[in-house]
C-alpha cells in the first residue's frame, strides 16, 4: 500500500464520527429509495399477476334484468372474449358472534371451478358444487374477522326471504381485493361480505331463472374498452342498464389503486426527496470537509504530487465515504423492501407476491448519491488544486474588513464574542446560507415524514365526524314514500330518523362525464352534511352542489347549467343549476335538497335511504330487529366503518410512515452534527487561542455554539415552510380519482419536527462542547495559522 | 523576597507513538517579580514545555509549580483557567489573533475578562499602534500583528508575561520593535517576563538568562548590563 493510500485510510479513521454521520445520511437516502421502490414495484407486479391469473374482468354493467339470451349479443361484440352474465343481490346477514347486522353481496357463479373470468382463488375449503343446496364461499377478510370457516353457516335475508347458507370455502377474487359496500366511504371487513353462490341457488332465491342482472366482460389483449362500454350500454338500455364501466370505475380496483397511489406518494416522492436532500447535504458537507484539508493539499503538491493525483486522492476519500453509505443503504433497503412488500401483499391479500428487487433501482439510488458527493468534492478541489502549493499551504487567513454593520454602528453595541459570531457569519454569506439551508432541509424532511398521514386523518375526521353524523344508515331495496319514514321511529332505540335519497347519476359537461352519487338531503337534516376539508358546511338548495374537483374536471363553475343523466330504472337526462362546489375529500358526489331532487326525478316524496340516531343502550334490540327487516337492503354502521377505516389506514400507512420517520430523524441528525463538526474544524484554532487567553470552556463554547444556534434558528421556520410545500407535492401525488388528500400538516407534526431538530442540535452541540473541552491548547500554539 | 513562580523538580514526559519523550528532566527555578528572563535553548531542549507548564497550559509529570504560594500542580482545570485569565499574558510565535476582530477588539477580548485592565487603547499605545486601532489582522503586517498580540497579553496587567519565540516569524527590524515593546511592558508594568528563543543575541536584553538543554537548566546567569533591544543585531 502506498503512503498516499495509507493516508487515505488514516484520514478516514481520524474523521470516523463525521464519516459515519455522512455515510448514514447517504445510507438513509439510498435505503429508503431502494426499499420503497422495491415495495411499489413488487405490489404493482403482484397486482398484475393476480389480475392476469384470475382473469380479472375489464368491463362491468349492472341492469334491471335481462334474459340470458342477451348475453350472446354481448359475447358477439368485437374484442369480447368472455362474458359472465350473472345475478347479484344485496343481503342482510346474521352472523353468530356479531351483534350488528352485517351486509353481504351475493354473486352467482358456475358451480365448477376454473371460471372464464373473475376466477376465484380458494384459500380454504372447497368450491361450491353442483346440485348442493345453499352452499356459499365467503370472502377471506370477512371470514377472518368473524372467525368463519368451512362448516359454519350464516343467515341471510335476501329479497325479503330469510335463508341459511352453508360456508364451504374461503376465497379471494380479483373483483373484491378491497370489498367496499356500495355507498360506503370505506371497506368494513367485519361487516361486509362477498358470498359466492351457485347460479341455480341464487336464481331460486331471487326468482329470476334464466335471466341476469349484472354482467362482467373480459376483453382480448389490446382491445379499447370505450367502444365496448358504449355497445354494452346500448344493448342493455332496454333492460334497465345502469351504465357500463371499466376497471377505472370498478369499486375494488379503484380502492386498491387509491391505496397503492397513497403508497406511491410515500414510496416514490418522499424517498426521492430524501435522496435528493441527502445528496445536497453530502455535497455541502464534503465541499467544506475538503476545504479544511487545504494545507495538506498544498503540502502534497509541494512534494511533487500532480494536481490529478491529489484530486484523485480526495475523490477517493469522498467516494469511500459515499460507497460506505451506499453499501449499507442498498442491503438495508432491499431487506426493508422485502419486509414492506410482504407486509402490503398480506394487507391486500394478494395470493402471490412477486418480489422485484431490481438492480437498476439500487444502481439509480447509488448513482445519485455518488454524483452529488463527487460534484461537491470537485467544486472545492478545482479551487484548491489550482492554487500554487505555497498558497495552499498558507492557511486561508480570512481577510475581514469593516462591514456595513460596523459602519452603521451596530457592532459596537455587541459584546466582543457576539462580534466574532456576527462577522464570521456575514463574512461568508453563501456558506452560512447553505448551512442554514441544509438544516432547513433536515427540518423539512421530518415534516414530510411526519405529515404523511395528516391529510388522510383530516379526510377521515371530515367524513366520519362532520359529513356523517348518523349512528346507522339503512339502504332500502326500493324507494318508498316519505311518509313511511316515521315508522322507523317505532323501532327500538331510534331517536331520530332522517330519510334521504341517493341516485346514481352521470354528470355531462364539455365532452367529459363523471359518474357520481347524487344525494337528496332533507331540509333541516343534521345527520348527513355537506362539509369541506376545512369543516365548513354548505347547505344544498334547489340547485346542485358538486365535489370541487369533479366540477373542475368538467370545467363547470357555479351558475352553470348541468346536464345530469339519471342512471336508475328509466334512464333520462335532466338539467339543474350548479349552485356551489365543495372541497369534498372522499368520493364523487352531488348534493341537492331532498324535495328538489324528487321534483327533478319526477318522483316527489320518496326516499331510498334513512339515517338513524339511536340510543346506544338499546342498540342490541335494534340490531336484532334489523337483522330481520324485509325492506332493508344494506345497513351501514358509522362507528364500525370508522374503526375499520382507522385500522386499515393505520396499518397500511403507519408501517411505511414509521420507516420514513426513522430515516428522516437520521438525516436531520447527520446534517446538524456535520454542520457543527465542520464549523468546529474550521474554528478550532481560534477557540483554542481563546482558551489559552483565559476563556473558560463555557465562554469558548458559547462562541461556537452561538454561531451554530444562529445558523440553526432560521432553519426552523424555513424548514417548516419548506416541509409544508413538500407535503403539498406528496399530497398531490397521493391524490387518486376517488380520494383527494387535502394538504394538511398538523401542529403535532410541526412540533415533532422542531423537537427532532432541536434535540439533534443539542446533541451535536454537546459533542462540539466536549470537543472544545478537549482542545489541545499546547498544540495550537505550535501550529501556524 | 517570595518569588512569583517557583518550580521544583519539574519533569515532563509524554508518549509519542511507542517512544517516551522526556521533555523535562528535573527543573528547579525561581522567577522574581519584575524579572525579564530569556530562556535559551535549541529546539527539543524542552523550553516550550517549560513555558507551557509555567503558563498553566500543561501539567508536569512530576515536581511542583507554585505561583505566589499556590500549588498549580494540584489545581484543577478550572483553577488553571482562572490563573491564565487573571495572571498570565501569552505572546505566541504566530500571533494567534482572532481574524474577525479589529486590533482594539482583539485586546478587548481579554480586557472584557479582567478586573482592572488597561484600556485597549492604552495597551495598543504602549506597543505603538495607536494609529491602527480599527484595523483587522489581515490589514496589518506581521510585526504589527505581533504587537497587537503583545498588547492583548499585557492589557490585563499580568504578573507573568510569557513569550514563545515572539520574533520567530519576523524580520530583524520588526523583531526589534516587538522586543522593544516587550521590554517597555516589563519596565512599565513590572510583569515577570519570560521570553523563550533559540536566538542567543536576544539574551543581551535580559536581566537573567537561562540555558536549557535536554530538559535541564544547564546555565543560569544575570546580565550585569542590559542592552536595549534597538542595540541588538542578528
PDB file of N, CA, C and O in Angstrom, chain A residues 397-402 406 411 416 419-420 423-424 685-686 689-697 699 703 777-778 780-785, chain B residues 14 48 52 57-58 77 81 84-85 88 90 92-102 105 108-110 112-113 134 136 138-139 152 156 164:
ATOM      1  N   UNK A 397      -6.202  32.959   5.502  1.00  0.00           N
ATOM      2  CA  UNK A 397      -6.486  33.925   6.566  1.00  0.00           C
ATOM      3  C   UNK A 397      -7.677  34.730   6.085  1.00  0.00           C
ATOM      4  O   UNK A 397      -7.574  35.468   5.125  1.00  0.00           O
ATOM      5  N   UNK A 398      -8.777  34.545   6.731  1.00  0.00           N
ATOM      6  CA  UNK A 398      -9.944  35.271   6.262  1.00  0.00           C
ATOM      7  C   UNK A 398      -9.697  36.764   6.409  1.00  0.00           C
ATOM      8  O   UNK A 398      -9.367  37.250   7.495  1.00  0.00           O
ATOM      9  N   UNK A 399      -9.761  37.473   5.311  1.00  0.00           N
ATOM     10  CA  UNK A 399      -9.472  38.904   5.332  1.00  0.00           C
ATOM     11  C   UNK A 399     -10.742  39.649   5.699  1.00  0.00           C
ATOM     12  O   UNK A 399     -11.554  39.978   4.853  1.00  0.00           O
ATOM     13  N   UNK A 400     -10.859  39.907   6.980  1.00  0.00           N
ATOM     14  CA  UNK A 400     -12.038  40.643   7.423  1.00  0.00           C
ATOM     15  C   UNK A 400     -11.839  42.133   7.158  1.00  0.00           C
ATOM     16  O   UNK A 400     -10.744  42.654   7.266  1.00  0.00           O
ATOM     17  N   UNK A 401     -12.869  42.784   6.799  1.00  0.00           N
ATOM     18  CA  UNK A 401     -12.841  44.236   6.589  1.00  0.00           C
ATOM     19  C   UNK A 401     -14.028  44.810   7.349  1.00  0.00           C
ATOM     20  O   UNK A 401     -14.917  44.088   7.784  1.00  0.00           O
ATOM     21  N   UNK A 402     -14.042  46.107   7.434  1.00  0.00           N
ATOM     22  CA  UNK A 402     -15.207  46.743   8.059  1.00  0.00           C
ATOM     23  C   UNK A 402     -16.430  46.473   7.193  1.00  0.00           C
ATOM     24  O   UNK A 402     -16.370  46.546   5.976  1.00  0.00           O
ATOM     25  N   UNK A 406     -20.502  47.444  10.815  1.00  0.00           N
ATOM     26  CA  UNK A 406     -19.571  48.287  11.554  1.00  0.00           C
ATOM     27  C   UNK A 406     -19.862  49.750  11.273  1.00  0.00           C
ATOM     28  O   UNK A 406     -19.924  50.582  12.169  1.00  0.00           O
ATOM     29  N   UNK A 411     -22.191  46.989  15.333  1.00  0.00           N
ATOM     30  CA  UNK A 411     -21.279  46.080  16.034  1.00  0.00           C
ATOM     31  C   UNK A 411     -20.810  46.610  17.387  1.00  0.00           C
ATOM     32  O   UNK A 411     -20.679  45.820  18.316  1.00  0.00           O
ATOM     33  N   UNK A 416     -17.836  41.514  22.522  1.00  0.00           N
ATOM     34  CA  UNK A 416     -16.767  41.088  21.618  1.00  0.00           C
ATOM     35  C   UNK A 416     -17.068  39.710  21.042  1.00  0.00           C
ATOM     36  O   UNK A 416     -16.881  39.469  19.853  1.00  0.00           O
ATOM     37  N   UNK A 419     -19.561  39.938  18.389  1.00  0.00           N
ATOM     38  CA  UNK A 419     -18.988  40.491  17.155  1.00  0.00           C
ATOM     39  C   UNK A 419     -18.301  39.413  16.348  1.00  0.00           C
ATOM     40  O   UNK A 419     -18.409  39.368  15.137  1.00  0.00           O
ATOM     41  N   UNK A 420     -17.584  38.529  17.054  1.00  0.00           N
ATOM     42  CA  UNK A 420     -16.925  37.430  16.343  1.00  0.00           C
ATOM     43  C   UNK A 420     -17.953  36.598  15.599  1.00  0.00           C
ATOM     44  O   UNK A 420     -17.772  36.237  14.437  1.00  0.00           O
ATOM     45  N   UNK A 423     -19.483  38.636  12.625  1.00  0.00           N
ATOM     46  CA  UNK A 423     -18.565  38.837  11.489  1.00  0.00           C
ATOM     47  C   UNK A 423     -18.293  37.533  10.767  1.00  0.00           C
ATOM     48  O   UNK A 423     -18.187  37.499   9.556  1.00  0.00           O
ATOM     49  N   UNK A 424     -18.181  36.450  11.519  1.00  0.00           N
ATOM     50  CA  UNK A 424     -17.930  35.172  10.861  1.00  0.00           C
ATOM     51  C   UNK A 424     -19.076  34.759   9.969  1.00  0.00           C
ATOM     52  O   UNK A 424     -18.882  34.227   8.882  1.00  0.00           O
ATOM     53  N   UNK A 685      -8.764  26.357  16.042  1.00  0.00           N
ATOM     54  CA  UNK A 685      -7.572  27.067  16.458  1.00  0.00           C
ATOM     55  C   UNK A 685      -7.905  28.363  17.188  1.00  0.00           C
ATOM     56  O   UNK A 685      -7.305  28.706  18.210  1.00  0.00           O
ATOM     57  N   UNK A 686      -8.881  29.047  16.646  1.00  0.00           N
ATOM     58  CA  UNK A 686      -9.279  30.309  17.250  1.00  0.00           C
ATOM     59  C   UNK A 686      -9.808  30.067  18.670  1.00  0.00           C
ATOM     60  O   UNK A 686      -9.480  30.803  19.607  1.00  0.00           O
ATOM     61  N   UNK A 689      -7.022  29.313  21.070  1.00  0.00           N
ATOM     62  CA  UNK A 689      -6.324  30.538  21.453  1.00  0.00           C
ATOM     63  C   UNK A 689      -7.084  31.251  22.569  1.00  0.00           C
ATOM     64  O   UNK A 689      -6.497  31.697  23.554  1.00  0.00           O
ATOM     65  N   UNK A 690      -8.390  31.325  22.399  1.00  0.00           N
ATOM     66  CA  UNK A 690      -9.188  31.991  23.427  1.00  0.00           C
ATOM     67  C   UNK A 690      -9.072  31.269  24.761  1.00  0.00           C
ATOM     68  O   UNK A 690      -8.997  31.896  25.813  1.00  0.00           O
ATOM     69  N   UNK A 691      -9.033  29.932  24.677  1.00  0.00           N
ATOM     70  CA  UNK A 691      -8.890  29.167  25.915  1.00  0.00           C
ATOM     71  C   UNK A 691      -7.564  29.499  26.582  1.00  0.00           C
ATOM     72  O   UNK A 691      -7.489  29.678  27.798  1.00  0.00           O
ATOM     73  N   UNK A 692      -6.480  29.593  25.764  1.00  0.00           N
ATOM     74  CA  UNK A 692      -5.169  29.925  26.312  1.00  0.00           C
ATOM     75  C   UNK A 692      -5.215  31.300  26.972  1.00  0.00           C
ATOM     76  O   UNK A 692      -4.636  31.531  28.037  1.00  0.00           O
ATOM     77  N   UNK A 693      -5.930  32.208  26.349  1.00  0.00           N
ATOM     78  CA  UNK A 693      -6.004  33.565  26.873  1.00  0.00           C
ATOM     79  C   UNK A 693      -6.830  33.645  28.149  1.00  0.00           C
ATOM     80  O   UNK A 693      -6.976  34.709  28.721  1.00  0.00           O
ATOM     81  N   UNK A 694      -7.424  32.541  28.544  1.00  0.00           N
ATOM     82  CA  UNK A 694      -8.132  32.560  29.815  1.00  0.00           C
ATOM     83  C   UNK A 694      -9.639  32.436  29.705  1.00  0.00           C
ATOM     84  O   UNK A 694     -10.341  32.546  30.698  1.00  0.00           O
ATOM     85  N   UNK A 695     -10.132  32.222  28.470  1.00  0.00           N
ATOM     86  CA  UNK A 695     -11.569  31.959  28.346  1.00  0.00           C
ATOM     87  C   UNK A 695     -11.859  30.607  28.988  1.00  0.00           C
ATOM     88  O   UNK A 695     -11.117  29.653  28.793  1.00  0.00           O
ATOM     89  N   UNK A 696     -12.947  30.530  29.734  1.00  0.00           N
ATOM     90  CA  UNK A 696     -13.317  29.235  30.291  1.00  0.00           C
ATOM     91  C   UNK A 696     -13.890  28.392  29.153  1.00  0.00           C
ATOM     92  O   UNK A 696     -14.205  28.903  28.075  1.00  0.00           O
ATOM     93  N   UNK A 697     -14.050  27.091  29.425  1.00  0.00           N
ATOM     94  CA  UNK A 697     -14.649  26.203  28.413  1.00  0.00           C
ATOM     95  C   UNK A 697     -16.013  26.724  27.985  1.00  0.00           C
ATOM     96  O   UNK A 697     -16.351  26.736  26.813  1.00  0.00           O
ATOM     97  N   UNK A 699     -17.165  29.786  28.083  1.00  0.00           N
ATOM     98  CA  UNK A 699     -17.091  31.021  27.288  1.00  0.00           C
ATOM     99  C   UNK A 699     -16.660  30.724  25.854  1.00  0.00           C
ATOM    100  O   UNK A 699     -17.193  31.294  24.900  1.00  0.00           O
ATOM    101  N   UNK A 703     -19.178  30.844  22.018  1.00  0.00           N
ATOM    102  CA  UNK A 703     -18.963  31.489  20.723  1.00  0.00           C
ATOM    103  C   UNK A 703     -19.326  30.529  19.590  1.00  0.00           C
ATOM    104  O   UNK A 703     -20.081  30.856  18.678  1.00  0.00           O
ATOM    105  N   UNK A 777      -4.503  22.642  23.882  1.00  0.00           N
ATOM    106  CA  UNK A 777      -4.080  24.038  23.938  1.00  0.00           C
ATOM    107  C   UNK A 777      -2.612  24.210  23.574  1.00  0.00           C
ATOM    108  O   UNK A 777      -2.203  25.223  23.039  1.00  0.00           O
ATOM    109  N   UNK A 778      -1.822  23.186  23.877  1.00  0.00           N
ATOM    110  CA  UNK A 778      -0.390  23.301  23.589  1.00  0.00           C
ATOM    111  C   UNK A 778      -0.151  23.203  22.094  1.00  0.00           C
ATOM    112  O   UNK A 778       0.605  23.966  21.509  1.00  0.00           O
ATOM    113  N   UNK A 780      -1.985  24.010  19.631  1.00  0.00           N
ATOM    114  CA  UNK A 780      -2.415  25.132  18.813  1.00  0.00           C
ATOM    115  C   UNK A 780      -1.366  26.232  18.774  1.00  0.00           C
ATOM    116  O   UNK A 780      -1.276  27.001  17.834  1.00  0.00           O
ATOM    117  N   UNK A 781      -0.534  26.289  19.820  1.00  0.00           N
ATOM    118  CA  UNK A 781       0.461  27.353  19.854  1.00  0.00           C
ATOM    119  C   UNK A 781       1.594  27.068  18.897  1.00  0.00           C
ATOM    120  O   UNK A 781       2.269  27.960  18.414  1.00  0.00           O
ATOM    121  N   UNK A 782       1.817  25.768  18.655  1.00  0.00           N
ATOM    122  CA  UNK A 782       2.928  25.399  17.785  1.00  0.00           C
ATOM    123  C   UNK A 782       2.560  25.605  16.328  1.00  0.00           C
ATOM    124  O   UNK A 782       3.389  25.999  15.522  1.00  0.00           O
ATOM    125  N   UNK A 783       1.301  25.291  16.021  1.00  0.00           N
ATOM    126  CA  UNK A 783       0.909  25.327  14.614  1.00  0.00           C
ATOM    127  C   UNK A 783       0.773  26.751  14.130  1.00  0.00           C
ATOM    128  O   UNK A 783       0.347  27.637  14.864  1.00  0.00           O
ATOM    129  N   UNK A 784       1.157  26.910  12.890  1.00  0.00           N
ATOM    130  CA  UNK A 784       0.935  28.189  12.266  1.00  0.00           C
ATOM    131  C   UNK A 784      -0.541  28.263  11.896  1.00  0.00           C
ATOM    132  O   UNK A 784      -1.202  27.250  11.760  1.00  0.00           O
ATOM    133  N   UNK A 785      -1.028  29.470  11.762  1.00  0.00           N
ATOM    134  CA  UNK A 785      -2.438  29.660  11.392  1.00  0.00           C
ATOM    135  C   UNK A 785      -2.756  28.874  10.147  1.00  0.00           C
ATOM    136  O   UNK A 785      -1.974  28.869   9.224  1.00  0.00           O
TER     137      UNK A 785
ATOM    138  N   UNK B  14       6.110  12.442  27.804  1.00  0.00           N
ATOM    139  CA  UNK B  14       4.882  12.049  27.121  1.00  0.00           C
ATOM    140  C   UNK B  14       5.183  11.019  26.057  1.00  0.00           C
ATOM    141  O   UNK B  14       6.327  10.819  25.655  1.00  0.00           O
ATOM    142  N   UNK B  48       9.749  25.085  25.345  1.00  0.00           N
ATOM    143  CA  UNK B  48       8.310  25.334  25.160  1.00  0.00           C
ATOM    144  C   UNK B  48       7.495  24.576  26.201  1.00  0.00           C
ATOM    145  O   UNK B  48       6.516  25.096  26.738  1.00  0.00           O
ATOM    146  N   UNK B  52       4.914  26.214  28.757  1.00  0.00           N
ATOM    147  CA  UNK B  52       3.509  25.795  28.833  1.00  0.00           C
ATOM    148  C   UNK B  52       3.128  25.443  30.270  1.00  0.00           C
ATOM    149  O   UNK B  52       2.006  25.729  30.708  1.00  0.00           O
ATOM    150  N   UNK B  57      -0.789  25.814  30.991  1.00  0.00           N
ATOM    151  CA  UNK B  57      -1.407  25.144  29.852  1.00  0.00           C
ATOM    152  C   UNK B  57      -1.212  23.642  29.955  1.00  0.00           C
ATOM    153  O   UNK B  57      -1.890  22.878  29.295  1.00  0.00           O
ATOM    154  N   UNK B  58      -0.238  23.229  30.733  1.00  0.00           N
ATOM    155  CA  UNK B  58       0.130  21.823  30.789  1.00  0.00           C
ATOM    156  C   UNK B  58       0.479  21.515  32.244  1.00  0.00           C
ATOM    157  O   UNK B  58       0.749  22.447  33.019  1.00  0.00           O
ATOM    158  N   UNK B  77      -8.546  22.012  36.319  1.00  0.00           N
ATOM    159  CA  UNK B  77      -8.602  22.721  35.043  1.00  0.00           C
ATOM    160  C   UNK B  77      -9.224  24.114  35.223  1.00  0.00           C
ATOM    161  O   UNK B  77      -8.738  25.107  34.700  1.00  0.00           O
ATOM    162  N   UNK B  81      -7.471  27.669  34.432  1.00  0.00           N
ATOM    163  CA  UNK B  81      -8.047  28.657  33.514  1.00  0.00           C
ATOM    164  C   UNK B  81      -8.098  30.021  34.195  1.00  0.00           C
ATOM    165  O   UNK B  81      -7.730  31.040  33.605  1.00  0.00           O
ATOM    166  N   UNK B  84      -4.643  31.566  34.256  1.00  0.00           N
ATOM    167  CA  UNK B  84      -4.275  32.154  32.963  1.00  0.00           C
ATOM    168  C   UNK B  84      -5.021  33.463  32.747  1.00  0.00           C
ATOM    169  O   UNK B  84      -4.470  34.459  32.290  1.00  0.00           O
ATOM    170  N   UNK B  85      -6.279  33.424  33.088  1.00  0.00           N
ATOM    171  CA  UNK B  85      -7.152  34.555  32.830  1.00  0.00           C
ATOM    172  C   UNK B  85      -6.735  35.772  33.654  1.00  0.00           C
ATOM    173  O   UNK B  85      -6.735  36.892  33.167  1.00  0.00           O
ATOM    174  N   UNK B  88      -1.749  35.646  33.772  1.00  0.00           N
ATOM    175  CA  UNK B  88      -0.754  35.319  32.745  1.00  0.00           C
ATOM    176  C   UNK B  88      -1.094  35.995  31.426  1.00  0.00           C
ATOM    177  O   UNK B  88      -2.251  36.019  31.012  1.00  0.00           O
ATOM    178  N   UNK B  90       0.047  35.797  27.367  1.00  0.00           N
ATOM    179  CA  UNK B  90       0.799  34.967  26.424  1.00  0.00           C
ATOM    180  C   UNK B  90       1.067  35.730  25.122  1.00  0.00           C
ATOM    181  O   UNK B  90       0.198  36.445  24.620  1.00  0.00           O
ATOM    182  N   UNK B  92       2.500  34.508  21.307  1.00  0.00           N
ATOM    183  CA  UNK B  92       2.894  33.308  20.574  1.00  0.00           C
ATOM    184  C   UNK B  92       3.697  33.670  19.323  1.00  0.00           C
ATOM    185  O   UNK B  92       3.595  34.774  18.802  1.00  0.00           O
ATOM    186  N   UNK B  93       4.428  32.674  18.831  1.00  0.00           N
ATOM    187  CA  UNK B  93       5.216  32.901  17.615  1.00  0.00           C
ATOM    188  C   UNK B  93       4.321  33.323  16.450  1.00  0.00           C
ATOM    189  O   UNK B  93       4.674  34.172  15.669  1.00  0.00           O
ATOM    190  N   UNK B  94       3.130  32.726  16.375  1.00  0.00           N
ATOM    191  CA  UNK B  94       2.277  33.017  15.212  1.00  0.00           C
ATOM    192  C   UNK B  94       1.089  33.902  15.577  1.00  0.00           C
ATOM    193  O   UNK B  94       0.024  33.802  14.996  1.00  0.00           O
ATOM    194  N   UNK B  95       1.288  34.741  16.530  1.00  0.00           N
ATOM    195  CA  UNK B  95       0.344  35.814  16.940  1.00  0.00           C
ATOM    196  C   UNK B  95      -0.981  35.302  17.480  1.00  0.00           C
ATOM    197  O   UNK B  95      -1.477  35.800  18.480  1.00  0.00           O
ATOM    198  N   UNK B  96      -1.608  34.349  16.733  1.00  0.00           N
ATOM    199  CA  UNK B  96      -2.910  33.824  17.161  1.00  0.00           C
ATOM    200  C   UNK B  96      -3.940  34.912  17.447  1.00  0.00           C
ATOM    201  O   UNK B  96      -4.626  34.883  18.466  1.00  0.00           O
ATOM    202  N   UNK B  97      -4.026  35.866  16.543  1.00  0.00           N
ATOM    203  CA  UNK B  97      -5.083  36.871  16.695  1.00  0.00           C
ATOM    204  C   UNK B  97      -6.390  36.288  16.155  1.00  0.00           C
ATOM    205  O   UNK B  97      -6.378  35.373  15.337  1.00  0.00           O
ATOM    206  N   UNK B  98      -7.490  36.838  16.611  1.00  0.00           N
ATOM    207  CA  UNK B  98      -8.792  36.414  16.077  1.00  0.00           C
ATOM    208  C   UNK B  98      -9.048  37.230  14.808  1.00  0.00           C
ATOM    209  O   UNK B  98      -9.146  38.455  14.881  1.00  0.00           O
ATOM    210  N   UNK B  99      -9.107  36.574  13.655  1.00  0.00           N
ATOM    211  CA  UNK B  99      -9.150  37.324  12.395  1.00  0.00           C
ATOM    212  C   UNK B  99     -10.407  38.174  12.231  1.00  0.00           C
ATOM    213  O   UNK B  99     -10.395  39.159  11.490  1.00  0.00           O
ATOM    214  N   UNK B 100     -11.452  37.806  12.926  1.00  0.00           N
ATOM    215  CA  UNK B 100     -12.702  38.552  12.729  1.00  0.00           C
ATOM    216  C   UNK B 100     -12.793  39.766  13.647  1.00  0.00           C
ATOM    217  O   UNK B 100     -13.808  40.454  13.645  1.00  0.00           O
ATOM    218  N   UNK B 101     -11.743  40.023  14.428  1.00  0.00           N
ATOM    219  CA  UNK B 101     -11.800  41.174  15.329  1.00  0.00           C
ATOM    220  C   UNK B 101     -10.708  42.185  14.978  1.00  0.00           C
ATOM    221  O   UNK B 101      -9.611  41.811  14.569  1.00  0.00           O
ATOM    222  N   UNK B 102     -11.005  43.447  15.151  1.00  0.00           N
ATOM    223  CA  UNK B 102     -10.019  44.506  14.911  1.00  0.00           C
ATOM    224  C   UNK B 102      -8.968  44.461  16.010  1.00  0.00           C
ATOM    225  O   UNK B 102      -9.121  43.754  17.007  1.00  0.00           O
ATOM    226  N   UNK B 105     -10.447  45.300  19.247  1.00  0.00           N
ATOM    227  CA  UNK B 105     -11.328  44.241  19.748  1.00  0.00           C
ATOM    228  C   UNK B 105     -10.545  43.007  20.190  1.00  0.00           C
ATOM    229  O   UNK B 105     -10.938  42.308  21.121  1.00  0.00           O
ATOM    230  N   UNK B 108      -9.648  43.882  23.476  1.00  0.00           N
ATOM    231  CA  UNK B 108     -10.834  43.952  24.336  1.00  0.00           C
ATOM    232  C   UNK B 108     -11.296  42.568  24.758  1.00  0.00           C
ATOM    233  O   UNK B 108     -11.869  42.392  25.835  1.00  0.00           O
ATOM    234  N   UNK B 109     -11.017  41.583  23.916  1.00  0.00           N
ATOM    235  CA  UNK B 109     -11.476  40.237  24.233  1.00  0.00           C
ATOM    236  C   UNK B 109     -10.860  39.777  25.556  1.00  0.00           C
ATOM    237  O   UNK B 109     -11.430  38.969  26.281  1.00  0.00           O
ATOM    238  N   UNK B 110      -9.679  40.306  25.894  1.00  0.00           N
ATOM    239  CA  UNK B 110      -9.034  39.980  27.163  1.00  0.00           C
ATOM    240  C   UNK B 110      -9.445  40.974  28.248  1.00  0.00           C
ATOM    241  O   UNK B 110      -9.706  40.584  29.390  1.00  0.00           O
ATOM    242  N   UNK B 112     -12.151  42.464  28.553  1.00  0.00           N
ATOM    243  CA  UNK B 112     -13.520  42.164  28.985  1.00  0.00           C
ATOM    244  C   UNK B 112     -13.527  41.190  30.163  1.00  0.00           C
ATOM    245  O   UNK B 112     -14.461  41.166  30.946  1.00  0.00           O
ATOM    246  N   UNK B 113     -12.457  40.349  30.225  1.00  0.00           N
ATOM    247  CA  UNK B 113     -12.434  39.319  31.257  1.00  0.00           C
ATOM    248  C   UNK B 113     -11.725  39.784  32.521  1.00  0.00           C
ATOM    249  O   UNK B 113     -11.843  39.151  33.564  1.00  0.00           O
ATOM    250  N   UNK B 134      -8.489  50.295  14.531  1.00  0.00           N
ATOM    251  CA  UNK B 134      -9.652  49.662  13.909  1.00  0.00           C
ATOM    252  C   UNK B 134      -9.302  48.818  12.696  1.00  0.00           C
ATOM    253  O   UNK B 134     -10.131  48.569  11.832  1.00  0.00           O
ATOM    254  N   UNK B 136      -8.191  45.281  10.917  1.00  0.00           N
ATOM    255  CA  UNK B 136      -8.296  43.844  11.129  1.00  0.00           C
ATOM    256  C   UNK B 136      -6.921  43.216  10.924  1.00  0.00           C
ATOM    257  O   UNK B 136      -6.077  43.793  10.221  1.00  0.00           O
ATOM    258  N   UNK B 138      -5.827  40.990   8.984  1.00  0.00           N
ATOM    259  CA  UNK B 138      -5.452  40.841   7.580  1.00  0.00           C
ATOM    260  C   UNK B 138      -4.972  42.156   6.983  1.00  0.00           C
ATOM    261  O   UNK B 138      -4.347  42.176   5.918  1.00  0.00           O
ATOM    262  N   UNK B 139      -5.233  43.270   7.678  1.00  0.00           N
ATOM    263  CA  UNK B 139      -4.822  44.578   7.137  1.00  0.00           C
ATOM    264  C   UNK B 139      -3.514  45.064   7.755  1.00  0.00           C
ATOM    265  O   UNK B 139      -3.107  46.199   7.523  1.00  0.00           O
ATOM    266  N   UNK B 152      -2.484  42.625  23.626  1.00  0.00           N
ATOM    267  CA  UNK B 152      -3.534  41.757  24.155  1.00  0.00           C
ATOM    268  C   UNK B 152      -3.040  41.054  25.420  1.00  0.00           C
ATOM    269  O   UNK B 152      -3.772  40.883  26.385  1.00  0.00           O
ATOM    270  N   UNK B 156      -4.210  43.127  30.582  1.00  0.00           N
ATOM    271  CA  UNK B 156      -4.793  42.758  31.866  1.00  0.00           C
ATOM    272  C   UNK B 156      -3.823  43.046  33.013  1.00  0.00           C
ATOM    273  O   UNK B 156      -4.109  42.686  34.144  1.00  0.00           O
ATOM    274  N   UNK B 164       6.606  33.086  23.590  1.00  0.00           N
ATOM    275  CA  UNK B 164       7.190  31.908  22.947  1.00  0.00           C
ATOM    276  C   UNK B 164       7.678  32.293  21.556  1.00  0.00           C
ATOM    277  O   UNK B 164       6.874  32.452  20.643  1.00  0.00           O
TER     278      UNK B 164
END
